[in-house]
CSV table of C-alpha atoms in Angstrom, one decimal:
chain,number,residue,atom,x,y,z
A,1,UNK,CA,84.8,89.9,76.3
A,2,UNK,CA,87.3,92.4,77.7
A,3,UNK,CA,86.4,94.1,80.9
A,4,UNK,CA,85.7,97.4,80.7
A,5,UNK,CA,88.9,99.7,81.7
A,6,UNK,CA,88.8,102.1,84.7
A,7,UNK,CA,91.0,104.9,83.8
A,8,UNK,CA,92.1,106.9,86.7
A,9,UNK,CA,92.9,110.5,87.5
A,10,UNK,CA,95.0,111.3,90.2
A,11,UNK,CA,95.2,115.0,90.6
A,12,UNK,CA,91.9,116.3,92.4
A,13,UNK,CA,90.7,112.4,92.6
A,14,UNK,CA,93.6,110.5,94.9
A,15,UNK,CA,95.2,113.9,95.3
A,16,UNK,CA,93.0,116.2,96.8
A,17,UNK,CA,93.4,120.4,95.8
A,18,UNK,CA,93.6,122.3,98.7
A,19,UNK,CA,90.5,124.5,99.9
A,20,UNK,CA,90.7,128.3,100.2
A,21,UNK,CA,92.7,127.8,103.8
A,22,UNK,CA,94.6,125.4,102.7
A,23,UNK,CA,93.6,122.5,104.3
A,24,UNK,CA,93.5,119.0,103.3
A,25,UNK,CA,90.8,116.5,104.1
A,26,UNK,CA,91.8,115.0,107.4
A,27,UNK,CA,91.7,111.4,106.2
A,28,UNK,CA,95.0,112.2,103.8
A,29,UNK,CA,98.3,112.0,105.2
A,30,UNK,CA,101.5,113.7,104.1
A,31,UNK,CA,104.0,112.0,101.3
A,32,UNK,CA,106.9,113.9,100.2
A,33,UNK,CA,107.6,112.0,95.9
A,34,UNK,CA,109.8,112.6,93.5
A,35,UNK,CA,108.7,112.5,90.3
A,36,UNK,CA,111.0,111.3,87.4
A,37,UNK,CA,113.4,114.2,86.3
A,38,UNK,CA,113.2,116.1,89.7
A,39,UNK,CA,115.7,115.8,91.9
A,40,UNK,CA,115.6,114.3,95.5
A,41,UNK,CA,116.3,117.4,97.1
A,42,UNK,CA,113.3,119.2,95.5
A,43,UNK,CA,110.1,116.9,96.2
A,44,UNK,CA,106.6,117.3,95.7
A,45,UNK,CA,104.4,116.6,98.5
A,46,UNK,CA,101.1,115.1,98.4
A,47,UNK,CA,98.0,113.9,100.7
A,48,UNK,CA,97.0,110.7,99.8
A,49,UNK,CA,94.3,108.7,101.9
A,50,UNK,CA,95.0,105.5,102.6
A,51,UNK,CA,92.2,103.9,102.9
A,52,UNK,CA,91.7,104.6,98.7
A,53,UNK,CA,94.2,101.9,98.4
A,54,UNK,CA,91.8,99.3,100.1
A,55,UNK,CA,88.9,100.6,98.4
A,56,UNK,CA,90.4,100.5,94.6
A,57,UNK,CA,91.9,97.0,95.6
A,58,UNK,CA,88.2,95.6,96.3
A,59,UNK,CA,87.2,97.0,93.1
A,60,UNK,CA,90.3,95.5,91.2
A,61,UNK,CA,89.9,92.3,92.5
A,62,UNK,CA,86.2,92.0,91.3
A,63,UNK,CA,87.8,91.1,87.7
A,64,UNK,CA,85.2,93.3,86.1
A,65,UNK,CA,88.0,96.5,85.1
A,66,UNK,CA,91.1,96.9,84.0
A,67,UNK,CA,92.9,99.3,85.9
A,68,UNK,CA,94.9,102.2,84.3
A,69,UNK,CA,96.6,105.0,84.9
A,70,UNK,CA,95.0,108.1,83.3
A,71,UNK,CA,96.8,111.2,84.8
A,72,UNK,CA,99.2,113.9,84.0
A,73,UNK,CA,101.8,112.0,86.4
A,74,UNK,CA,101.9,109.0,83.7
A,75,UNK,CA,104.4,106.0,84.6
A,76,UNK,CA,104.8,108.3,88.0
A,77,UNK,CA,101.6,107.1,89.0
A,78,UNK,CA,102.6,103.9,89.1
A,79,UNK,CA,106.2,104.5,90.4
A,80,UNK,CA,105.1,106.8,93.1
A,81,UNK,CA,101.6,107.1,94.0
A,82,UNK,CA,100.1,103.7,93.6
A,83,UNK,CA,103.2,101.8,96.0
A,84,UNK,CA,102.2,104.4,98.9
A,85,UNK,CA,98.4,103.1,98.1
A,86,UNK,CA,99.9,99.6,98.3
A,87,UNK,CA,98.3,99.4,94.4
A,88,UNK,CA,99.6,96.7,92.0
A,89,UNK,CA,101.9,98.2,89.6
A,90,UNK,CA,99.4,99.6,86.9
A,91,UNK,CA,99.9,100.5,83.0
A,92,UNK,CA,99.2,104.6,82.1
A,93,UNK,CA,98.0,105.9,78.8
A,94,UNK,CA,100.3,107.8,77.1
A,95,UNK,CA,99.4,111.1,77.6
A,96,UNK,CA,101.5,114.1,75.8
A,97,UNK,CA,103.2,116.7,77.4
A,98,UNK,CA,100.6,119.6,76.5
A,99,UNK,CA,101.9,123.2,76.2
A,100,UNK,CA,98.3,124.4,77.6
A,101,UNK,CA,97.4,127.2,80.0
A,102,UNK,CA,93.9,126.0,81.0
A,103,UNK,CA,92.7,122.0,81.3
A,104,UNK,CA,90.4,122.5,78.5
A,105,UNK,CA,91.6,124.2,75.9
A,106,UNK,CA,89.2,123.1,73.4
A,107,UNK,CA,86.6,123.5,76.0
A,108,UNK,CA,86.6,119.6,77.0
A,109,UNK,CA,89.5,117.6,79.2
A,110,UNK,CA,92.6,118.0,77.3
A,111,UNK,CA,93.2,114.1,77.3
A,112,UNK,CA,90.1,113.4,75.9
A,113,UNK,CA,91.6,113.3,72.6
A,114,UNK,CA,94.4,110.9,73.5
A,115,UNK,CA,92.6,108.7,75.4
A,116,UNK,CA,89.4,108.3,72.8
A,117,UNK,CA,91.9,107.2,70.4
A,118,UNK,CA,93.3,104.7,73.4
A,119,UNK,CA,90.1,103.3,73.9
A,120,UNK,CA,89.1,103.0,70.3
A,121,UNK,CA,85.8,101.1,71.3
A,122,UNK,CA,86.7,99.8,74.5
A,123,UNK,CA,84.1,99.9,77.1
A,124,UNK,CA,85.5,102.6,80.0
A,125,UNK,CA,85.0,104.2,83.4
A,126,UNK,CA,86.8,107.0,83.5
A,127,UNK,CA,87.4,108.8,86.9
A,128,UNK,CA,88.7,112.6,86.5
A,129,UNK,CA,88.0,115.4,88.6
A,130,UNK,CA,88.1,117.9,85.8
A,131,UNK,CA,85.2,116.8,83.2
A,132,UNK,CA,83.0,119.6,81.2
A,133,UNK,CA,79.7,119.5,79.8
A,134,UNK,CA,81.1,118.6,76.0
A,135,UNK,CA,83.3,115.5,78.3
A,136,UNK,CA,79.9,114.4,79.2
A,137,UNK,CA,78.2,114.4,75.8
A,138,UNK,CA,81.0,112.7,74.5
A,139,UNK,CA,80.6,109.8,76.8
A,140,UNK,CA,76.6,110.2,76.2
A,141,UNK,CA,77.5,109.6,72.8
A,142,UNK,CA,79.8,106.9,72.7
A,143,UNK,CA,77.1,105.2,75.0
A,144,UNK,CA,74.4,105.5,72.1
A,145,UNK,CA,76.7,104.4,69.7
A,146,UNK,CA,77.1,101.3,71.5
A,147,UNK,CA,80.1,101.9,73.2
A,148,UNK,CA,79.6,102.2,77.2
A,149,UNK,CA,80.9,104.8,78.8
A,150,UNK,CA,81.0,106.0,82.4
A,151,UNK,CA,82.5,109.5,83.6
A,152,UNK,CA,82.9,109.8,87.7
A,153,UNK,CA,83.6,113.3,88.5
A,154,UNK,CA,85.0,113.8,91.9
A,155,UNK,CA,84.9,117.1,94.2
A,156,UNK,CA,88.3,117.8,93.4
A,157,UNK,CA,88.9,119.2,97.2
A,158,UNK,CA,87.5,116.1,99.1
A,159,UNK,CA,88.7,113.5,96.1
A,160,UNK,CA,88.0,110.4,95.4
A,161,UNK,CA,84.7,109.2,97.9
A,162,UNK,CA,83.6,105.1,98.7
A,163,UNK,CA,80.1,105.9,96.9
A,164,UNK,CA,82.2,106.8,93.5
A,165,UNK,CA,83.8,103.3,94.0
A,166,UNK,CA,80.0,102.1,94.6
A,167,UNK,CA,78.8,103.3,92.0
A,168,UNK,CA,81.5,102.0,89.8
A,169,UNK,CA,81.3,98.6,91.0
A,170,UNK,CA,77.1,98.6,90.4
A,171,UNK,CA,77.5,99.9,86.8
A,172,UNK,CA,80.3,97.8,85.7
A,173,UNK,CA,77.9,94.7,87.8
A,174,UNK,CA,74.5,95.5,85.6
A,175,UNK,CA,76.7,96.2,82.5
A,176,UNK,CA,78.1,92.8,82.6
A,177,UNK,CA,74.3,91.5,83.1
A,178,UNK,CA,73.0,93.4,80.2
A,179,UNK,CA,76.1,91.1,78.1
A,180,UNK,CA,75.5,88.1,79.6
A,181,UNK,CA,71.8,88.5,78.5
């Protein structure tokens, strides 16, 4: 049976927003990217930690998720943001180009949509900083319907945190015991 895929966010999860002063967490440092269809001369800078690289490597190389992008930065991700992380290149759902002016326009995650008919009954971890209530229920429900699903909702100022990996790693650990039982 397939592992379960680990879709992951990179805005307000690798990518930590800003607090009110401005700051960063101390543990990110300072990339300058450019994104496909900017030019060089106009980057976009971003704090990425470095030691999320390690982490998500340990939980890659425990075979029990398949990695994937799941972010608003799509093939970028991988271009841009995983290479600085020292990531293997990963694949990225498809998301669409939205012509939104809030992330939840039908009051749940706008990629919600895309990516439940992605996952069609895979198994998923989804980590996203930007989850609602109704994101939650729908997980809750593809869970009862047999379908196991995990959301991992970071603080979107302090990102992505070694007890979210944890936690990952020990439900996708006591999910694969439940199968093997």
């Amino acid at each position: 049976m397939r592992p379960p895929y680990l879709l992951l966010d990179v805005d307000g999860v690798l990518i930590p927003f800003p607090a009110a002063d401005g700051s960063t967490p101390a543990t990110h440092a300072r990339h300058d990217v450019v994104p496909e269809g900017r030019s060089a001369d106009n980057p976009v800078t971003v704090w990425l930690a470095p030691e999320h690289g390690r982490l998500l490597l340990d939980v890659i190389r425990t075979g029990l998720f398949t990695p994937v992008w799941c972010t608003s930065w799509r093939q970028d991700a991988a271009a841009l943001i995983g290479p600085i992380l020292g990531l293997p290149a990963l694949p990225h759902v498809d998301l669409p180009h939205p012509q939104i002016t809030t992330s939840h326009p039908n009051g749940y995650l706008w990629k919600r949509d895309r990516v439940d008919a992605w996952l069609g009954d895979a198994t998923v971890v989804w980590i996203d900083d930007d989850f609602t209530n109704l994101d939650h229920a729908w997980a809750a429900e593809r869970t009862a319907m047999g379908t196991a699903t995990f959301l991992v909702q970071p603080d979107p100022h302090l990102g992505l945190q070694p007890e979210h990996l944890t936690e990952v790693a020990s439900w996708a650990s006591h999910l694969q015991t439940v199968r093997a039982a």
